[in-house]
Coordinates of C-alpha atoms in Angstrom, one line a residue:
X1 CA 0.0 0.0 0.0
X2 CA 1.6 3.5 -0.8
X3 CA -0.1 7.0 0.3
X4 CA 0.9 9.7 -1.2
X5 CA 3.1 12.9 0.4
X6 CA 0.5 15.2 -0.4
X7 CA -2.4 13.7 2.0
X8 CA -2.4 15.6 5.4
X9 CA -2.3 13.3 8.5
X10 CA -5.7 13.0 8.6
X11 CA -6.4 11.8 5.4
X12 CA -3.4 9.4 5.9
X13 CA -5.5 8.1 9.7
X14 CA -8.5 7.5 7.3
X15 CA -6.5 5.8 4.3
X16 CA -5.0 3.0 6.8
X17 CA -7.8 2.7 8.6
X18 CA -9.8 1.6 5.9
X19 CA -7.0 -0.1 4.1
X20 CA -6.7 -2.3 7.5
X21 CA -10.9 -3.0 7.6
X22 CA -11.0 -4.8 4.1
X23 CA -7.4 -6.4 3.3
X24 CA -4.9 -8.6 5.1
X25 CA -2.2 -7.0 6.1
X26 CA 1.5 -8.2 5.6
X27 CA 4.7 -8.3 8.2
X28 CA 6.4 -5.0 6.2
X29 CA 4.9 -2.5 4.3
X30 CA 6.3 0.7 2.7
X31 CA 4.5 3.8 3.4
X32 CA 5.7 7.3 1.4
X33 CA 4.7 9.5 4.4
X34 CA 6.8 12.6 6.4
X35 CA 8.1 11.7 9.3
X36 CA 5.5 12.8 12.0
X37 CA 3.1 10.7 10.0
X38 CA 4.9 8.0 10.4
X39 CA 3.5 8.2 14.1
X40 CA 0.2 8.5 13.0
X41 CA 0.7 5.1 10.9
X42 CA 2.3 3.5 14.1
X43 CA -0.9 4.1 16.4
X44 CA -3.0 2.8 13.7
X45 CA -0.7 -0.6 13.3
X46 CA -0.6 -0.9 17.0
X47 CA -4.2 -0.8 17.7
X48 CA -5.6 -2.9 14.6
X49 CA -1.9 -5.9 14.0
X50 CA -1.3 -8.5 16.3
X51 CA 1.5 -9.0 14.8
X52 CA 5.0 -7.4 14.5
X53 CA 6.0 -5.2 11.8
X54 CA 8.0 -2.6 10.2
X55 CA 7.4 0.8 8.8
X56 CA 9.9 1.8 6.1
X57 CA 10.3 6.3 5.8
X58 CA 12.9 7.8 3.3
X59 CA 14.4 9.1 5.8
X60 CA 14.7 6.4 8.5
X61 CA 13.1 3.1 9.7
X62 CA 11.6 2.2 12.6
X63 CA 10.9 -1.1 14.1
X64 CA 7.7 -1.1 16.3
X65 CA 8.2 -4.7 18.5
X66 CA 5.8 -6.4 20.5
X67 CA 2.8 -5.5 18.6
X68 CA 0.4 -7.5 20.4
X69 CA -0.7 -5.0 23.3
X70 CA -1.7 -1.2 22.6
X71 CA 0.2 1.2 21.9
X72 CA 0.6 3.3 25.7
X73 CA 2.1 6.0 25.3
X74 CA 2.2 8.6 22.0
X75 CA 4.5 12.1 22.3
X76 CA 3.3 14.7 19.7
X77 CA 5.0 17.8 19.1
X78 CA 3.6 18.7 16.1
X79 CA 0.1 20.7 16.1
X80 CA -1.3 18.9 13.1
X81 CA -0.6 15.8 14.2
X82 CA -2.3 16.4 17.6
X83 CA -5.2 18.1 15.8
X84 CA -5.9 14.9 13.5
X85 CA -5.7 12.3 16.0
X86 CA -8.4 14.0 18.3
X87 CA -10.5 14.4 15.1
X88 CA -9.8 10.7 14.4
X89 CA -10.7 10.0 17.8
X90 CA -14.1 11.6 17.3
X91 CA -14.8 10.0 14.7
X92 CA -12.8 6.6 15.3
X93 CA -16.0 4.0 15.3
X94 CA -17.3 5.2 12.2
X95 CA -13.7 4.9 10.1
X96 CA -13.3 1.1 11.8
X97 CA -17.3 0.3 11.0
X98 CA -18.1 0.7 14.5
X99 CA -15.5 -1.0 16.5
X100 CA -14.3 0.9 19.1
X101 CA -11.0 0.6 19.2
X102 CA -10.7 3.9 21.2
X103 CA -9.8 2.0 24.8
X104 CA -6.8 0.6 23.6
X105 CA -5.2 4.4 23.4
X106 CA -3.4 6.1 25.5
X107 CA -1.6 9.3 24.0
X108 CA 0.0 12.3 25.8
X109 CA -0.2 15.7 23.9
X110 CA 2.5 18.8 24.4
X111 CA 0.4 21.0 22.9
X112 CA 0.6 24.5 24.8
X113 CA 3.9 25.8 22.5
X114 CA 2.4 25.0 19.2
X115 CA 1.5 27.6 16.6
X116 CA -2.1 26.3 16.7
X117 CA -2.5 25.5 20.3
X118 CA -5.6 27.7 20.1
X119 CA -7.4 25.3 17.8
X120 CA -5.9 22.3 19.0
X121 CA -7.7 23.2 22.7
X122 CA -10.9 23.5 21.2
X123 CA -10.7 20.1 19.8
X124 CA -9.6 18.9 23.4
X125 CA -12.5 20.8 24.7
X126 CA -14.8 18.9 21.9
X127 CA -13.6 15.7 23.0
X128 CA -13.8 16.6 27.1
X129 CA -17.4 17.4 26.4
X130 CA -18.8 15.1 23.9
X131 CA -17.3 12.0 26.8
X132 CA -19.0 13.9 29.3
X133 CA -22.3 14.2 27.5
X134 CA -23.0 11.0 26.1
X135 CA -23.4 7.5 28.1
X136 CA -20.2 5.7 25.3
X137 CA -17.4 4.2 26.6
X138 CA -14.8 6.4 27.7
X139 CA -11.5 5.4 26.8
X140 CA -9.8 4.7 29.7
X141 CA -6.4 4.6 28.5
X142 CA -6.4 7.8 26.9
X143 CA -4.0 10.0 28.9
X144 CA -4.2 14.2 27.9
X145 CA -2.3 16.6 30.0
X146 CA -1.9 20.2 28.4
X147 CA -0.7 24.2 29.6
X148 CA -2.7 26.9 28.5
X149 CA -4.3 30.3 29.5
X150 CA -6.0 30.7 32.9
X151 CA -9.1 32.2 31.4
X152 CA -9.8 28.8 29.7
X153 CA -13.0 27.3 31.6
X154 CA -11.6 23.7 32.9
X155 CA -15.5 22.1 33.7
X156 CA -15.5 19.4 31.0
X157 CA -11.4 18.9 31.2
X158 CA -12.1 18.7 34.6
X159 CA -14.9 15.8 34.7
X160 CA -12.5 14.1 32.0
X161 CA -9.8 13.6 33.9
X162 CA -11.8 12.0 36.6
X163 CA -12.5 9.6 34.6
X164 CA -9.5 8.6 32.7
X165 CA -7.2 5.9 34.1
X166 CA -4.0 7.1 33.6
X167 CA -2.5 10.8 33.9
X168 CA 1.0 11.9 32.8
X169 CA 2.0 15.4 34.1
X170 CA 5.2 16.8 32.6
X171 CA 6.4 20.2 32.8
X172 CA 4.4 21.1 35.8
X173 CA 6.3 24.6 36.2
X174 CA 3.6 25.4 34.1
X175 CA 0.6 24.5 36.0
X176 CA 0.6 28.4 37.2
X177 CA -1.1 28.8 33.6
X178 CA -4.0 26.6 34.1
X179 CA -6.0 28.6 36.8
X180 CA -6.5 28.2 40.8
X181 CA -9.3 24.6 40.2
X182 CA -6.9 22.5 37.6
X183 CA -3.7 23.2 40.0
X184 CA -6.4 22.0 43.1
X185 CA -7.3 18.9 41.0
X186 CA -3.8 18.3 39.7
X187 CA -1.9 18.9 42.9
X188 CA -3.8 18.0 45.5
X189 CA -5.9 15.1 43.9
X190 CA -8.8 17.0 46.4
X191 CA -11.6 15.8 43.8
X192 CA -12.6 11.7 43.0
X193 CA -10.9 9.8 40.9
X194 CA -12.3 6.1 40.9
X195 CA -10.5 5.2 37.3
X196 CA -6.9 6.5 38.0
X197 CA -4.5 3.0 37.5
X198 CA -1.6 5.0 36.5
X199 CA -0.2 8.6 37.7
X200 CA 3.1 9.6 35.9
X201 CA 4.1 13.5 37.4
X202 CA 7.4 13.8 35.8
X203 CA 9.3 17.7 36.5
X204 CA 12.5 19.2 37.1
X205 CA 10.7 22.4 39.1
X206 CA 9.6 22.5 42.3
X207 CA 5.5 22.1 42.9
X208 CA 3.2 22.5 45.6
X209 CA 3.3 19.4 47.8
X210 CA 1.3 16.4 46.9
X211 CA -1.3 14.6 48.8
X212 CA -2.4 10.9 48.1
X213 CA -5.5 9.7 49.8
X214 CA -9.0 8.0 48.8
X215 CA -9.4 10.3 46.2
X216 CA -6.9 7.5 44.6
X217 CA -7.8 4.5 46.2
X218 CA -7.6 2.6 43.1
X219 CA -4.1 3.4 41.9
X220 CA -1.8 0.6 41.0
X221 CA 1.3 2.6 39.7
X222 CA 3.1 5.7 40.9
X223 CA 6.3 8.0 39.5
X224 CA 6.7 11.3 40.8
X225 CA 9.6 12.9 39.3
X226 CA 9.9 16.6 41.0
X227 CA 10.9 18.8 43.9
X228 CA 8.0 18.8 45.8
X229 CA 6.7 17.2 48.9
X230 CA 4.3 13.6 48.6
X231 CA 2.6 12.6 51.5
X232 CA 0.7 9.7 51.8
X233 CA -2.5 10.4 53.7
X234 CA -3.8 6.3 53.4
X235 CA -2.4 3.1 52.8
X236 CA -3.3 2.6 48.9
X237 CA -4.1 -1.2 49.2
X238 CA -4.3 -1.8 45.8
X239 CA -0.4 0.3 44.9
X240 CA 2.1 -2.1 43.1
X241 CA 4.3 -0.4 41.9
X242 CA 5.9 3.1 43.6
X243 CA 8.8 5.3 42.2
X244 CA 10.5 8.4 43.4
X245 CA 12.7 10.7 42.2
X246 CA 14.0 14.1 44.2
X247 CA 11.0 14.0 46.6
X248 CA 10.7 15.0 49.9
X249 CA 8.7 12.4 51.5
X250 CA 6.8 13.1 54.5
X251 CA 6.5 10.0 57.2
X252 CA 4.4 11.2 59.9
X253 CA 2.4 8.1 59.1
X254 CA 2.5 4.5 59.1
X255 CA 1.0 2.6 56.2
X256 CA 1.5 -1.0 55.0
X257 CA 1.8 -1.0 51.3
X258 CA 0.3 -4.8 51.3
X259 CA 0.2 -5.2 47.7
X260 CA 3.5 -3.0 46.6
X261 CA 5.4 -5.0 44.2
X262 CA 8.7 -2.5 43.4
X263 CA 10.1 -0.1 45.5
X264 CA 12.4 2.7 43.6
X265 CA 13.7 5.6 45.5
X266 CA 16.2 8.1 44.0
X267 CA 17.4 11.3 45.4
X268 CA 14.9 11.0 48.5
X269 CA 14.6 12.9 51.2
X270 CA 13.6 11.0 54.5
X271 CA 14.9 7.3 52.6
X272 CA 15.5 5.5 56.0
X273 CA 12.0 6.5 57.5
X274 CA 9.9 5.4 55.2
X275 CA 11.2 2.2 55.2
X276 CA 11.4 1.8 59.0
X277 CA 8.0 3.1 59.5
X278 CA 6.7 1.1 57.3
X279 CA 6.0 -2.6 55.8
X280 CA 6.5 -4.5 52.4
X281 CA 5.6 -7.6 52.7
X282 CA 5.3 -7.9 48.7
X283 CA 7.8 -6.6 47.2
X284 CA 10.5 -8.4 45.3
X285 CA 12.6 -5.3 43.7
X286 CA 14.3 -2.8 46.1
X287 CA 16.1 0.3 44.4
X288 CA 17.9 2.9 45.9
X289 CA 20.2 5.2 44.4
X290 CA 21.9 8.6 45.2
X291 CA 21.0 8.8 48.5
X292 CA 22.1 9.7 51.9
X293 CA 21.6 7.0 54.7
X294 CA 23.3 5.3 56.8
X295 CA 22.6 1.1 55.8
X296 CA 21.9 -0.1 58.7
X297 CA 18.6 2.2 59.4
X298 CA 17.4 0.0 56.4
X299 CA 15.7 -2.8 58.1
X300 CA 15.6 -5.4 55.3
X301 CA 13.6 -7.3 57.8
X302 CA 10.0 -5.7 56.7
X303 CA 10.7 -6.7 52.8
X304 CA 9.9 -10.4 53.7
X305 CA 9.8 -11.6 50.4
X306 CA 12.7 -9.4 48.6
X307 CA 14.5 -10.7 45.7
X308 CA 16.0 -7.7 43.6
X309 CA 17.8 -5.2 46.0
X310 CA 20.0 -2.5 44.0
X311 CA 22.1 0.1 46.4
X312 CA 23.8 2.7 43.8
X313 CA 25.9 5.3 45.3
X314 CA 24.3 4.8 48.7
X315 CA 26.3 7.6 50.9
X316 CA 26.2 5.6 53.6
X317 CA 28.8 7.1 56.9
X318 CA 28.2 4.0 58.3
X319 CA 28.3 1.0 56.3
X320 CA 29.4 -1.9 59.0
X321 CA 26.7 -4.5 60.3
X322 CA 24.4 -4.3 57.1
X323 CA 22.3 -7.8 57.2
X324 CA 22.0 -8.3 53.7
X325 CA 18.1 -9.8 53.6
X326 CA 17.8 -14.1 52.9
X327 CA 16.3 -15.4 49.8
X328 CA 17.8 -12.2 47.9
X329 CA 18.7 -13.6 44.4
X330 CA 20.0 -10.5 42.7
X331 CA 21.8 -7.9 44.4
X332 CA 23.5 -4.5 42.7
X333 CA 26.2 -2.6 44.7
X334 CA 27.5 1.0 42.9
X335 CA 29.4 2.8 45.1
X336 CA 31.9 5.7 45.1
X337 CA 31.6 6.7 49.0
X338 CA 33.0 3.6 50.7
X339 CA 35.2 0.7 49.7
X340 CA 33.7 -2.6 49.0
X341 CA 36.3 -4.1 51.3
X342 CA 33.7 -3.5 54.1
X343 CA 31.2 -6.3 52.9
X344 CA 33.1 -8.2 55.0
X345 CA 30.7 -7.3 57.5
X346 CA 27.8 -8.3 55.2
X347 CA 26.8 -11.9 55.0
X348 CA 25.7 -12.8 50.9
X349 CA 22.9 -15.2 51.1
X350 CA 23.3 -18.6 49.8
X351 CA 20.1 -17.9 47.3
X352 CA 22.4 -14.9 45.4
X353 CA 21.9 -15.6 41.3
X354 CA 23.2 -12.4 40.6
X355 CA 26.0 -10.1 42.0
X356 CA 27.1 -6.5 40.5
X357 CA 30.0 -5.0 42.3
X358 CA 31.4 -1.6 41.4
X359 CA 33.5 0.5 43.2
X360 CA 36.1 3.4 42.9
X361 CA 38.2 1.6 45.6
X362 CA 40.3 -1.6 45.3
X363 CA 38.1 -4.8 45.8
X364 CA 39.6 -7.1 48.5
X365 CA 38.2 -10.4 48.0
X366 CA 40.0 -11.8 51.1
X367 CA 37.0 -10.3 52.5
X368 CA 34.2 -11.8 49.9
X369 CA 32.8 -15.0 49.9
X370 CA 30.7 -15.3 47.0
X371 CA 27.9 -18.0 47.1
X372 CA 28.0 -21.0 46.0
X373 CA 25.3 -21.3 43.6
X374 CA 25.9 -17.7 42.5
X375 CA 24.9 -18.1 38.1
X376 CA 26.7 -14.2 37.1
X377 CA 29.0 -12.5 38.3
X378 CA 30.0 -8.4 37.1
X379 CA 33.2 -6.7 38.6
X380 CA 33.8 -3.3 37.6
X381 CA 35.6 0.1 38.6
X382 CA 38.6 -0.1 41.4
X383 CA 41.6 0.7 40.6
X384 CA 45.4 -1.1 40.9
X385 CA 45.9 -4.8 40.0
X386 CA 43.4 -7.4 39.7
X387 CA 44.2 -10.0 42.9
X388 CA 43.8 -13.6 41.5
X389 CA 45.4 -15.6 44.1
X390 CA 42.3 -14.0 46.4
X391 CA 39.9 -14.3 43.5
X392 CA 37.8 -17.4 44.0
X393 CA 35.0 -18.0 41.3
X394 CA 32.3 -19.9 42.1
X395 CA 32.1 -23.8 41.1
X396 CA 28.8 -23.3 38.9
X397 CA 28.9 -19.6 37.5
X398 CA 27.6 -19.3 33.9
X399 CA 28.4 -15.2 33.3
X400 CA 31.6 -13.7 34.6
X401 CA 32.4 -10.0 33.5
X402 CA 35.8 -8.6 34.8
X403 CA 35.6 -4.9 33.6
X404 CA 38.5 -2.0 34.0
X405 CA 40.5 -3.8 36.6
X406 CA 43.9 -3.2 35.2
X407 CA 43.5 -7.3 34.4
X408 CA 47.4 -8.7 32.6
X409 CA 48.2 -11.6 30.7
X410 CA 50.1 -13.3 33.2
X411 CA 47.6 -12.9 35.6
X412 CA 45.5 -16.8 35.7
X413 CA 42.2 -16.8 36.2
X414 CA 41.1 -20.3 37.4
X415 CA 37.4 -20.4 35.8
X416 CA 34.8 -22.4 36.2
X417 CA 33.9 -25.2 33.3
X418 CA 30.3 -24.0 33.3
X419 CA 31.4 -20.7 31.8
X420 CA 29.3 -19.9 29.3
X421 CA 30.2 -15.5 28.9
X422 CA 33.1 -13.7 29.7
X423 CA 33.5 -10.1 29.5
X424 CA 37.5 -8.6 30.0
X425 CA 36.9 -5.7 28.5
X426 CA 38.9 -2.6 28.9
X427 CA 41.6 -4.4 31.0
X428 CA 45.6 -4.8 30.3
X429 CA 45.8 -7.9 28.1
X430 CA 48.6 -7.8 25.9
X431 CA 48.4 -12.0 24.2
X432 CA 45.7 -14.7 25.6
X433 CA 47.7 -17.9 24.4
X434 CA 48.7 -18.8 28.1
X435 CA 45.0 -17.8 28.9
X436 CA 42.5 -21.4 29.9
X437 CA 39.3 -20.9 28.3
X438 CA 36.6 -23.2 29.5
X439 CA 35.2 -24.9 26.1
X440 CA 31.6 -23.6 26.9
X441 CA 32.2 -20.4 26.3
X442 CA 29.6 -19.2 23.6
X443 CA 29.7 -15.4 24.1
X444 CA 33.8 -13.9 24.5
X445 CA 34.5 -9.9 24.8
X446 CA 38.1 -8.8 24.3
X447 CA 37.7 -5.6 23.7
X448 CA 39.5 -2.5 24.3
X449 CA 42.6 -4.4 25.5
X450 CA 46.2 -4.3 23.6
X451 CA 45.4 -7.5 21.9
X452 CA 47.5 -7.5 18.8
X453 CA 47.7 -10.8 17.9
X454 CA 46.2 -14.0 18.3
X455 CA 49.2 -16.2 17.5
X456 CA 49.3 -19.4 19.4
X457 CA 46.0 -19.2 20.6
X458 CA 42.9 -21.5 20.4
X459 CA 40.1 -20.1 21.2
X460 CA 36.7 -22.2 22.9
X461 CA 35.2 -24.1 20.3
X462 CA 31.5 -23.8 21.1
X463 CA 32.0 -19.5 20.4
X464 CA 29.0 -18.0 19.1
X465 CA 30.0 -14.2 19.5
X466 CA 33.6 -13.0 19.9
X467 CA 34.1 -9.1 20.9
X468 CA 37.8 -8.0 19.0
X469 CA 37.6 -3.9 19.1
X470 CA 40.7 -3.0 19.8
X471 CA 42.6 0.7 20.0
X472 CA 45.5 -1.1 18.1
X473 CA 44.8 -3.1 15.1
X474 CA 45.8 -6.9 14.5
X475 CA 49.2 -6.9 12.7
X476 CA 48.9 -10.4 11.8
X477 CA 46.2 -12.4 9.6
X478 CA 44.2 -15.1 11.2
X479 CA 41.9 -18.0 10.2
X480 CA 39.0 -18.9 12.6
X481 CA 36.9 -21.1 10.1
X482 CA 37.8 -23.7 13.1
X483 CA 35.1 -21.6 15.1
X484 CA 32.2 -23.6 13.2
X485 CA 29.9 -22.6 15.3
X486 CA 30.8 -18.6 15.4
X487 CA 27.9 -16.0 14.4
X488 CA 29.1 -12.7 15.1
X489 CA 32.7 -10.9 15.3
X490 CA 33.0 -7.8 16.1
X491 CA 36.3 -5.8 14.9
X492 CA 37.9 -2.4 14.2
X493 CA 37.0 -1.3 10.2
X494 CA 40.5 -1.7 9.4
X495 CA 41.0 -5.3 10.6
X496 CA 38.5 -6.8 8.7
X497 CA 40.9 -8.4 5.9
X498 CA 42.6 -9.8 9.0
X499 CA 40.6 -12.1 9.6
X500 CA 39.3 -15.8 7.6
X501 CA 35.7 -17.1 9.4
X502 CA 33.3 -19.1 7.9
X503 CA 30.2 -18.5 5.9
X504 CA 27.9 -18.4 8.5
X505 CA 30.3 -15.8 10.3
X506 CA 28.9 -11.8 10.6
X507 CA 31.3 -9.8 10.7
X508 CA 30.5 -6.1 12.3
X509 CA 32.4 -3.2 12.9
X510 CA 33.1 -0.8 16.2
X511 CA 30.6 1.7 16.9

């Protein structure tokens, strides 16, 4: 199917609309369309194909993936696009011969710098009151946030967003321009909202403080984003998932999130209180980042069933006597404050899958016992010379990744025969031919190493993938047709004649 440059986008909605009603539609089609129509083919492909697909434009391609659920969430910049989807969406059963397809949408308009922002809030307007009016299914997806005068009357905006189950506010700096009842509504959720699933409030100014009661008893997923206070004047049974970015939080209360599935807390203020004061018996992903606390007013013992706990660059003045919580099977630790040295003190459960240490300090694995059963393994940051006489991999590890630890040829890593990855990269390998590399290695990263040669070396036969980018390039040529089983190399541009593979082999250069 090809539309021509010359239709306007809403003449473009209406040709793929009906083009989808009356033909089968194939895995890749072109389309001769600008690039913000583009979007509006996208929405239409996401909303009508259960399938996955590709839009070809002159200028670039883009891959829409995973097809099968809704589109969620739609930016538009551009006034005409904004102006033709809300005319598509008031007309949207009569283009699709009255299927209403108008739930599945959820689409966030910046509208209130656009040339035409006048015209494109009277069609918001049209929309607010023609949900309002009429007894049809609201779509409940459909997510509109906007900025514009204060004279603007807000009463069918207002009933609107009562009704809509999920709100993104960006840019709130501006909610001075939408008049003394929207800031109420918007700030202080004072007014009903049965609907509201989802609230996204996503600024980098500061904003009256926020209030979170009844009003929002339904509410399943949070992510407040700003400098303003939240306070949390109930418990919010049905809350699963709760994210917070540069917020004050006030804790003069005690609530027990019963139902609270992920916990993310960045740049918080009052970090250790709200998790003393409060309970998690639910959630399985802890993540705290850029934060001042001291670790052990984190009492792990209220996240009964945790699994996922991430501390990055946790300034912690007192790090010693941190009871790392049982049954934890991933656990991230990014730190710049205090050496690493001091999880010595810390005792890794037996249950740990997955470990991620990084540190500015040098690692001191006289003082680490990794578990036994531990499947991956990343070590990154430090500085100095990698210790392998301390270095003890575990008997059964599958991913190792040994990253920017001044790592040397002669230096023996004893690995495990379950190997299947290992990452090196951006170490001080000069030759890996006294190097043992278990034979189940499928995935190998060299890169960014002084690697320039691979004479006397035999590389695992089972590789699949084999990292080679180097800031020196190979001086001799070398034949890996032996690596039948090899699928991608990766090299510098200019050492590509360098190297013999097989067939099968893709060969790719360095970003």
């Amino acid at each position: 199917m090809m539309i021509p440059l010359t239709y306007y986008p809403g003449e473009v909605v209406t040709q793929i609309l009906r083009f989808l009603n009356t033909s089968e539609v194939g895995n890749i089609i072109d389309f001769s369309l600008t690039y913000n129509d583009i979007w509006l083919a996208s929405i239409c492909f996401h909303i009508l194909c259960e399938r996955e697909f590709v839009i070809m434009d002159s200028m670039k391609p883009i891959e829409l993936k995973s097809s099968t659920h809704a589109v969620e969430n739609i930016c538009s910049k551009s006034s005409l696009t904004s102006i033709s989807l809300l005319e598509m969406m008031l007309q949207f059963k009569n283009l699709t011969h009255s299927r209403d397809y108008s739930k599945k949408i959820n689409i966030f308009f910046e509208t209130y710098k656009t040339e035409n922002s006048k015209l494109i809030r009277q069609k918001i307007f049209e929309l607010a009151h023609r949900f309002c009016q009429s007894n049809e299914g609201i779509p409940t997806r459909f997510s509109l946030f906007f900025c514009a005068s204060k004279n603007t009357s807000w009463v069918s905006l207002a009933k609107l967003l009562r009704k809509l189950g999920t709100i993104i506010i960006l840019n709130t700096g501006e909610l001075s321009l939408l008049g003394p009842k929207m800031c109420r509504h918007l700030r202080n959720m004072t007014n009903s909202f049965p609907n509201l699933k989802a609230l996204n409030i996503d600024s980098s100014g500061e904003i009256l403080p926020i209030e979170l009661g009844d009003e929002v008893s339904n509410i399943e997923s949070l992510s407040c984003k700003s400098g303003g206070l939240l306070k949390f004047n109930t418990a919010l049974p049905p809350l699963k998932h709760l994210s917070l970015q540069n917020v004050a939080i006030d804790v003069s209360g005690h609530n027990k999130f019963s139902n609270l599935l992920t916990l993310r807390l960045n740049n918080t203020v009052n970090t250790a209180c709200l998790v003393s004061r409060n309970e998690f018996p639910k959630v399985h992903e802890l993540h705290i980042e850029d934060t001042e606390i001291d670790l052990p007013d984190l009492n792990f013992q209220l996240f009964t069933n945790l699994k996922c706990l991430n501390l990055i660059n946790v300034q912690s003045y007192y790090f010693g006597e941190i009871t790392i919580p049982q049954g934890l099977t991933s656990l991230v630790i990014e730190e710049t404050f205090l050496p690493l040295m001091q999880l010595n003190y810390a005792s890794l459960p037996t249950s740990l899958k997955y470990l991620d240490l990084k540190t500015d300090y040098q690692f001191n694995f006289s003082s680490i016992k990794f578990p036994i059963n531990l499947k991956s393994l990343a070590i990154s940051g430090g500085y100095g010379d990698f210790n392998c006489r301390q270095f003890i991999c575990p008997p059964f590890l599958e991913e190792l990744k040994i990253t920017g630890q001044n790592l040397k040829s002669s230096h023996k890593l004893r690995l495990p025969k379950s190997l299947r990855l290992l990452d090196l990269t951006s170490n001080n390998i000069y030759k890996i031919s006294g190097m043992k590399l278990p034979d189940n290695i499928r995935n190998l990263n060299l890169s960014y190493n002084h690697l320039t040669s691979l004479e006397n070396s035999v590389l695992p036969i089972k590789l699949e993938i084999l990292y080679l980018h180097q800031s020196e390039s190979f001086g001799k040529a070398h034949d890996l047709r032996y690596l039948i089983n090899l699928k991608f190399l990766y090299l510098n541009a200019n050492d590509f004649d360098r190297f013999r593979v097989n067939d099968i082999t893709t060969s790719k250069r360095s970003l």
